GROMACS .gro file of C-alpha atoms in nm:
model
  257
    1UNK     CA    1   1.812   6.214  16.337
    2UNK     CA    2   1.826   6.283  16.712
    3UNK     CA    3   1.833   6.658  16.645
    4UNK     CA    4   1.506   6.617  16.455
    5UNK     CA    5   1.351   6.432  16.748
    6UNK     CA    6   1.464   6.710  16.984
    7UNK     CA    7   1.310   6.971  16.754
    8UNK     CA    8   0.980   6.781  16.752
    9UNK     CA    9   0.990   6.751  17.134
   10UNK     CA   10   1.048   7.124  17.174
   11UNK     CA   11   0.763   7.193  16.931
   12UNK     CA   12   0.537   6.973  17.147
   13UNK     CA   13   0.615   7.157  17.467
   14UNK     CA   14   0.602   7.513  17.333
   15UNK     CA   15   0.329   7.508  17.069
   16UNK     CA   16   0.019   7.722  17.116
   17UNK     CA   17  -0.147   7.667  16.775
   18UNK     CA   18  -0.464   7.465  16.718
   19UNK     CA   19  -0.431   7.095  16.791
   20UNK     CA   20  -0.468   6.996  16.425
   21UNK     CA   21  -0.202   7.246  16.310
   22UNK     CA   22   0.031   7.161  16.600
   23UNK     CA   23   0.017   6.786  16.543
   24UNK     CA   24   0.061   6.834  16.168
   25UNK     CA   25   0.367   7.049  16.231
   26UNK     CA   26   0.514   6.790  16.468
   27UNK     CA   27   0.439   6.506  16.223
   28UNK     CA   28   0.621   6.696  15.950
   29UNK     CA   29   0.927   6.732  16.174
   30UNK     CA   30   0.921   6.363  16.265
   31UNK     CA   31   0.877   6.269  15.897
   32UNK     CA   32   1.184   6.472  15.801
   33UNK     CA   33   1.381   6.294  16.075
   34UNK     CA   34   1.265   5.948  15.963
   35UNK     CA   35   1.344   6.030  15.599
   36UNK     CA   36   1.711   6.046  15.697
   37UNK     CA   37   1.695   5.673  15.778
   38UNK     CA   38   1.649   5.361  15.574
   39UNK     CA   39   1.287   5.247  15.574
   40UNK     CA   40   1.031   5.064  15.369
   41UNK     CA   41   0.650   5.069  15.391
   42UNK     CA   42   0.448   4.793  15.225
   43UNK     CA   43   0.072   4.782  15.172
   44UNK     CA   44  -0.009   5.151  15.125
   45UNK     CA   45  -0.297   5.039  14.900
   46UNK     CA   46  -0.473   4.898  15.208
   47UNK     CA   47  -0.521   5.241  15.364
   48UNK     CA   48  -0.884   5.362  15.367
   49UNK     CA   49  -0.978   5.664  15.157
   50UNK     CA   50  -1.062   5.864  15.470
   51UNK     CA   51  -0.893   5.889  15.812
   52UNK     CA   52  -1.193   5.729  15.985
   53UNK     CA   53  -0.980   5.440  16.106
   54UNK     CA   54  -0.788   5.294  16.398
   55UNK     CA   55  -0.431   5.178  16.337
   56UNK     CA   56  -0.322   4.887  16.557
   57UNK     CA   57   0.053   4.822  16.572
   58UNK     CA   58   0.296   4.601  16.761
   59UNK     CA   59   0.508   4.773  17.019
   60UNK     CA   60   0.889   4.759  17.004
   61UNK     CA   61   1.131   4.943  17.235
   62UNK     CA   62   1.308   5.247  17.093
   63UNK     CA   63   1.689   5.238  17.056
   64UNK     CA   64   1.927   5.471  17.234
   65UNK     CA   65   1.921   5.723  16.946
   66UNK     CA   66   1.561   5.804  17.043
   67UNK     CA   67   1.657   5.913  17.394
   68UNK     CA   68   1.659   6.290  17.434
   69UNK     CA   69   1.905   6.482  17.656
   70UNK     CA   70   1.631   6.525  17.917
   71UNK     CA   71   1.605   6.147  17.946
   72UNK     CA   72   1.272   6.115  17.765
   73UNK     CA   73   1.254   5.820  17.525
   74UNK     CA   74   1.064   5.900  17.207
   75UNK     CA   75   0.842   5.612  17.091
   76UNK     CA   76   0.961   5.551  16.736
   77UNK     CA   77   0.686   5.299  16.660
   78UNK     CA   78   0.400   5.539  16.735
   79UNK     CA   79   0.575   5.837  16.575
   80UNK     CA   80   0.649   5.640  16.258
   81UNK     CA   81   0.287   5.530  16.222
   82UNK     CA   82   0.168   5.887  16.285
   83UNK     CA   83   0.414   6.079  16.066
   84UNK     CA   84   0.512   5.837  15.789
   85UNK     CA   85   0.176   5.665  15.736
   86UNK     CA   86  -0.116   5.870  15.871
   87UNK     CA   87   0.028   6.216  15.798
   88UNK     CA   88   0.157   6.115  15.453
   89UNK     CA   89  -0.182   5.964  15.363
   90UNK     CA   90  -0.423   6.212  15.512
   91UNK     CA   91  -0.232   6.529  15.602
   92UNK     CA   92  -0.317   6.478  15.967
   93UNK     CA   93  -0.124   6.307  16.244
   94UNK     CA   94  -0.287   6.016  16.423
   95UNK     CA   95  -0.389   6.045  16.788
   96UNK     CA   96  -0.276   5.773  17.025
   97UNK     CA   97  -0.506   5.595  17.270
   98UNK     CA   98  -0.291   5.535  17.578
   99UNK     CA   99  -0.303   5.438  17.944
  100UNK     CA  100   0.037   5.595  18.019
  101UNK     CA  101   0.077   5.815  18.323
  102UNK     CA  102   0.361   6.006  18.481
  103UNK     CA  103   0.613   6.209  18.286
  104UNK     CA  104   0.579   6.005  17.967
  105UNK     CA  105   0.200   6.027  17.991
  106UNK     CA  106   0.225   6.405  18.022
  107UNK     CA  107   0.439   6.417  17.707
  108UNK     CA  108   0.191   6.195  17.521
  109UNK     CA  109  -0.103   6.411  17.621
  110UNK     CA  110   0.089   6.714  17.494
  111UNK     CA  111   0.122   6.516  17.169
  112UNK     CA  112  -0.257   6.485  17.153
  113UNK     CA  113  -0.285   6.137  17.308
  114UNK     CA  114  -0.623   6.033  17.447
  115UNK     CA  115  -0.596   5.875  17.792
  116UNK     CA  116  -0.820   5.577  17.861
  117UNK     CA  117  -0.910   5.719  18.203
  118UNK     CA  118  -1.241   5.900  18.187
  119UNK     CA  119  -1.477   5.931  17.890
  120UNK     CA  120  -1.219   5.844  17.626
  121UNK     CA  121  -1.478   5.707  17.382
  122UNK     CA  122  -1.636   6.050  17.341
  123UNK     CA  123  -1.292   6.209  17.293
  124UNK     CA  124  -1.202   5.941  17.039
  125UNK     CA  125  -1.527   6.000  16.849
  126UNK     CA  126  -1.457   6.374  16.837
  127UNK     CA  127  -1.100   6.312  16.718
  128UNK     CA  128  -1.225   6.103  16.428
  129UNK     CA  129  -1.487   6.364  16.344
  130UNK     CA  130  -1.212   6.628  16.341
  131UNK     CA  131  -1.014   6.429  16.085
  132UNK     CA  132  -0.764   6.249  16.309
  133UNK     CA  133  -0.709   5.876  16.261
  134UNK     CA  134  -0.651   5.691  16.588
  135UNK     CA  135  -0.376   5.445  16.681
  136UNK     CA  136  -0.347   5.185  16.955
  137UNK     CA  137  -0.077   4.938  17.058
  138UNK     CA  138  -0.292   4.641  17.174
  139UNK     CA  139  -0.004   4.508  17.384
  140UNK     CA  140   0.021   4.830  17.583
  141UNK     CA  141   0.259   5.109  17.495
  142UNK     CA  142   0.549   4.999  17.715
  143UNK     CA  143   0.455   4.641  17.792
  144UNK     CA  144   0.802   4.495  17.742
  145UNK     CA  145   1.110   4.712  17.706
  146UNK     CA  146   1.313   4.411  17.599
  147UNK     CA  147   1.073   4.307  17.324
  148UNK     CA  148   1.238   4.199  16.998
  149UNK     CA  149   1.102   4.177  16.643
  150UNK     CA  150   1.152   3.800  16.640
  151UNK     CA  151   0.914   3.753  16.936
  152UNK     CA  152   0.665   4.030  16.859
  153UNK     CA  153   0.383   4.078  16.936
  154UNK     CA  154   0.314   3.988  17.295
  155UNK     CA  155  -0.030   3.916  17.449
  156UNK     CA  156  -0.292   4.163  17.327
  157UNK     CA  157  -0.602   4.330  17.463
  158UNK     CA  158  -0.933   4.385  17.287
  159UNK     CA  159  -0.965   4.762  17.344
  160UNK     CA  160  -0.908   4.872  16.984
  161UNK     CA  161  -1.172   4.634  16.851
  162UNK     CA  162  -1.427   4.716  17.118
  163UNK     CA  163  -1.368   5.088  17.053
  164UNK     CA  164  -1.426   5.043  16.681
  165UNK     CA  165  -1.760   4.877  16.750
  166UNK     CA  166  -1.870   5.138  17.004
  167UNK     CA  167  -1.802   5.452  16.798
  168UNK     CA  168  -2.082   5.595  16.581
  169UNK     CA  169  -1.859   5.630  16.271
  170UNK     CA  170  -1.756   5.259  16.289
  171UNK     CA  171  -1.389   5.327  16.207
  172UNK     CA  172  -1.201   5.054  16.024
  173UNK     CA  173  -0.928   4.869  16.215
  174UNK     CA  174  -0.607   4.864  16.015
  175UNK     CA  175  -0.322   4.640  16.143
  176UNK     CA  176   0.031   4.771  16.087
  177UNK     CA  177   0.315   4.527  16.155
  178UNK     CA  178   0.648   4.686  16.242
  179UNK     CA  179   0.994   4.530  16.241
  180UNK     CA  180   1.345   4.623  16.354
  181UNK     CA  181   1.249   4.944  16.535
  182UNK     CA  182   1.445   4.823  16.839
  183UNK     CA  183   1.774   4.813  16.645
  184UNK     CA  184   2.026   5.101  16.626
  185UNK     CA  185   1.884   5.329  16.359
  186UNK     CA  186   2.214   5.359  16.171
  187UNK     CA  187   2.245   4.981  16.136
  188UNK     CA  188   1.896   4.875  16.030
  189UNK     CA  189   1.602   4.937  15.800
  190UNK     CA  190   1.273   5.031  15.959
  191UNK     CA  191   1.003   4.808  15.809
  192UNK     CA  192   0.624   4.845  15.813
  193UNK     CA  193   0.361   4.625  15.654
  194UNK     CA  194   0.006   4.763  15.633
  195UNK     CA  195  -0.266   4.498  15.626
  196UNK     CA  196  -0.623   4.515  15.491
  197UNK     CA  197  -0.899   4.641  15.719
  198UNK     CA  198  -1.031   4.377  15.958
  199UNK     CA  199  -1.384   4.243  15.935
  200UNK     CA  200  -1.512   4.238  16.294
  201UNK     CA  201  -1.870   4.152  16.205
  202UNK     CA  202  -2.004   3.879  16.431
  203UNK     CA  203  -1.674   3.814  16.608
  204UNK     CA  204  -1.656   3.747  16.981
  205UNK     CA  205  -1.374   3.956  17.121
  206UNK     CA  206  -1.276   3.685  17.364
  207UNK     CA  207  -0.950   3.514  17.460
  208UNK     CA  208  -0.969   3.281  17.160
  209UNK     CA  209  -1.002   3.575  16.923
  210UNK     CA  210  -0.707   3.752  17.084
  211UNK     CA  211  -0.492   3.440  17.077
  212UNK     CA  212  -0.567   3.383  16.707
  213UNK     CA  213  -0.513   3.751  16.630
  214UNK     CA  214  -0.176   3.743  16.800
  215UNK     CA  215  -0.076   3.440  16.589
  216UNK     CA  216  -0.186   3.619  16.271
  217UNK     CA  217  -0.010   3.938  16.374
  218UNK     CA  218   0.312   3.748  16.435
  219UNK     CA  219   0.295   3.625  16.073
  220UNK     CA  220   0.251   3.987  15.962
  221UNK     CA  221   0.556   4.091  16.167
  222UNK     CA  222   0.758   3.816  15.999
  223UNK     CA  223   0.637   3.947  15.665
  224UNK     CA  224   0.742   4.299  15.767
  225UNK     CA  225   1.084   4.178  15.887
  226UNK     CA  226   1.156   4.028  15.545
  227UNK     CA  227   1.113   4.372  15.385
  228UNK     CA  228   1.467   4.451  15.499
  229UNK     CA  229   1.583   4.264  15.186
  230UNK     CA  230   1.398   4.508  14.958
  231UNK     CA  231   1.521   4.845  14.837
  232UNK     CA  232   1.483   5.120  15.094
  233UNK     CA  233   1.227   5.385  15.006
  234UNK     CA  234   1.460   5.642  15.157
  235UNK     CA  235   1.713   5.547  14.891
  236UNK     CA  236   1.478   5.597  14.596
  237UNK     CA  237   1.509   5.980  14.575
  238UNK     CA  238   1.887   5.951  14.598
  239UNK     CA  239   1.894   5.695  14.317
  240UNK     CA  240   1.667   5.911  14.106
  241UNK     CA  241   1.896   6.211  14.160
  242UNK     CA  242   2.203   6.005  14.073
  243UNK     CA  243   2.031   5.878  13.756
  244UNK     CA  244   1.937   6.233  13.652
  245UNK     CA  245   2.294   6.353  13.715
  246UNK     CA  246   2.428   6.065  13.505
  247UNK     CA  247   2.194   6.163  13.221
  248UNK     CA  248   2.307   6.527  13.236
  249UNK     CA  249   2.673   6.427  13.236
  250UNK     CA  250   2.619   6.192  12.940
  251UNK     CA  251   2.438   6.468  12.748
  252UNK     CA  252   2.727   6.707  12.818
  253UNK     CA  253   2.976   6.443  12.707
  254UNK     CA  254   2.783   6.365  12.388
  255UNK     CA  255   2.747   6.732  12.294
  256UNK     CA  256   3.119   6.789  12.345
  257UNK     CA  257   3.216   6.484  12.138
   0.00000   0.00000   0.00000
């Protein structure tokens, strides 16, 4: 798994292809890394038909397995949403809206992230027009490094909702609740629950809205956390292969009898 993350990081830093092709290539690498783990995604039917959308997700700290030899910590939450949901659904990675600076901010910008400094609304509008869904962690990307699934999410900001209203294409806001991403990857199941698009018509994006949204999102995270008791989607291909092998062996046995 970590080797896959390193490969994706190297691809980020060395790529000279078009942004769409580069991010698709990186998303494919991340997807192959995630597919080595146990995971389950619920609510795929809630995804819009087109990538004109903004994914909002709760932020959880990445475990030690996501730390690269150069010390950089890969954000598993954002990469999972981009590679396992956006890329699988639309063939394009999602572009992150972020306020991060420093070394991690440089890495994110190399990953196609849109920084909120400057005219980010115009850049976000162009990204959607180019076929990229957007994604935002309303808590802030690295708000609490000690955040746990049981207490997620923390206080949220209204940026994603205000952005949706301001953009000409009026992208849908799709909540994605994540659970157990802070646990050691070999000992847990990564869980994601995709919720229906939000209806923002007539809503005041004030403190009351954000408080109520946080309460609702916490219920979604609880729902996502309970998916750990369902069969892992990563296990399905293995079970299918084992079933097919059993059928072949039975046919050989019957023909020899």
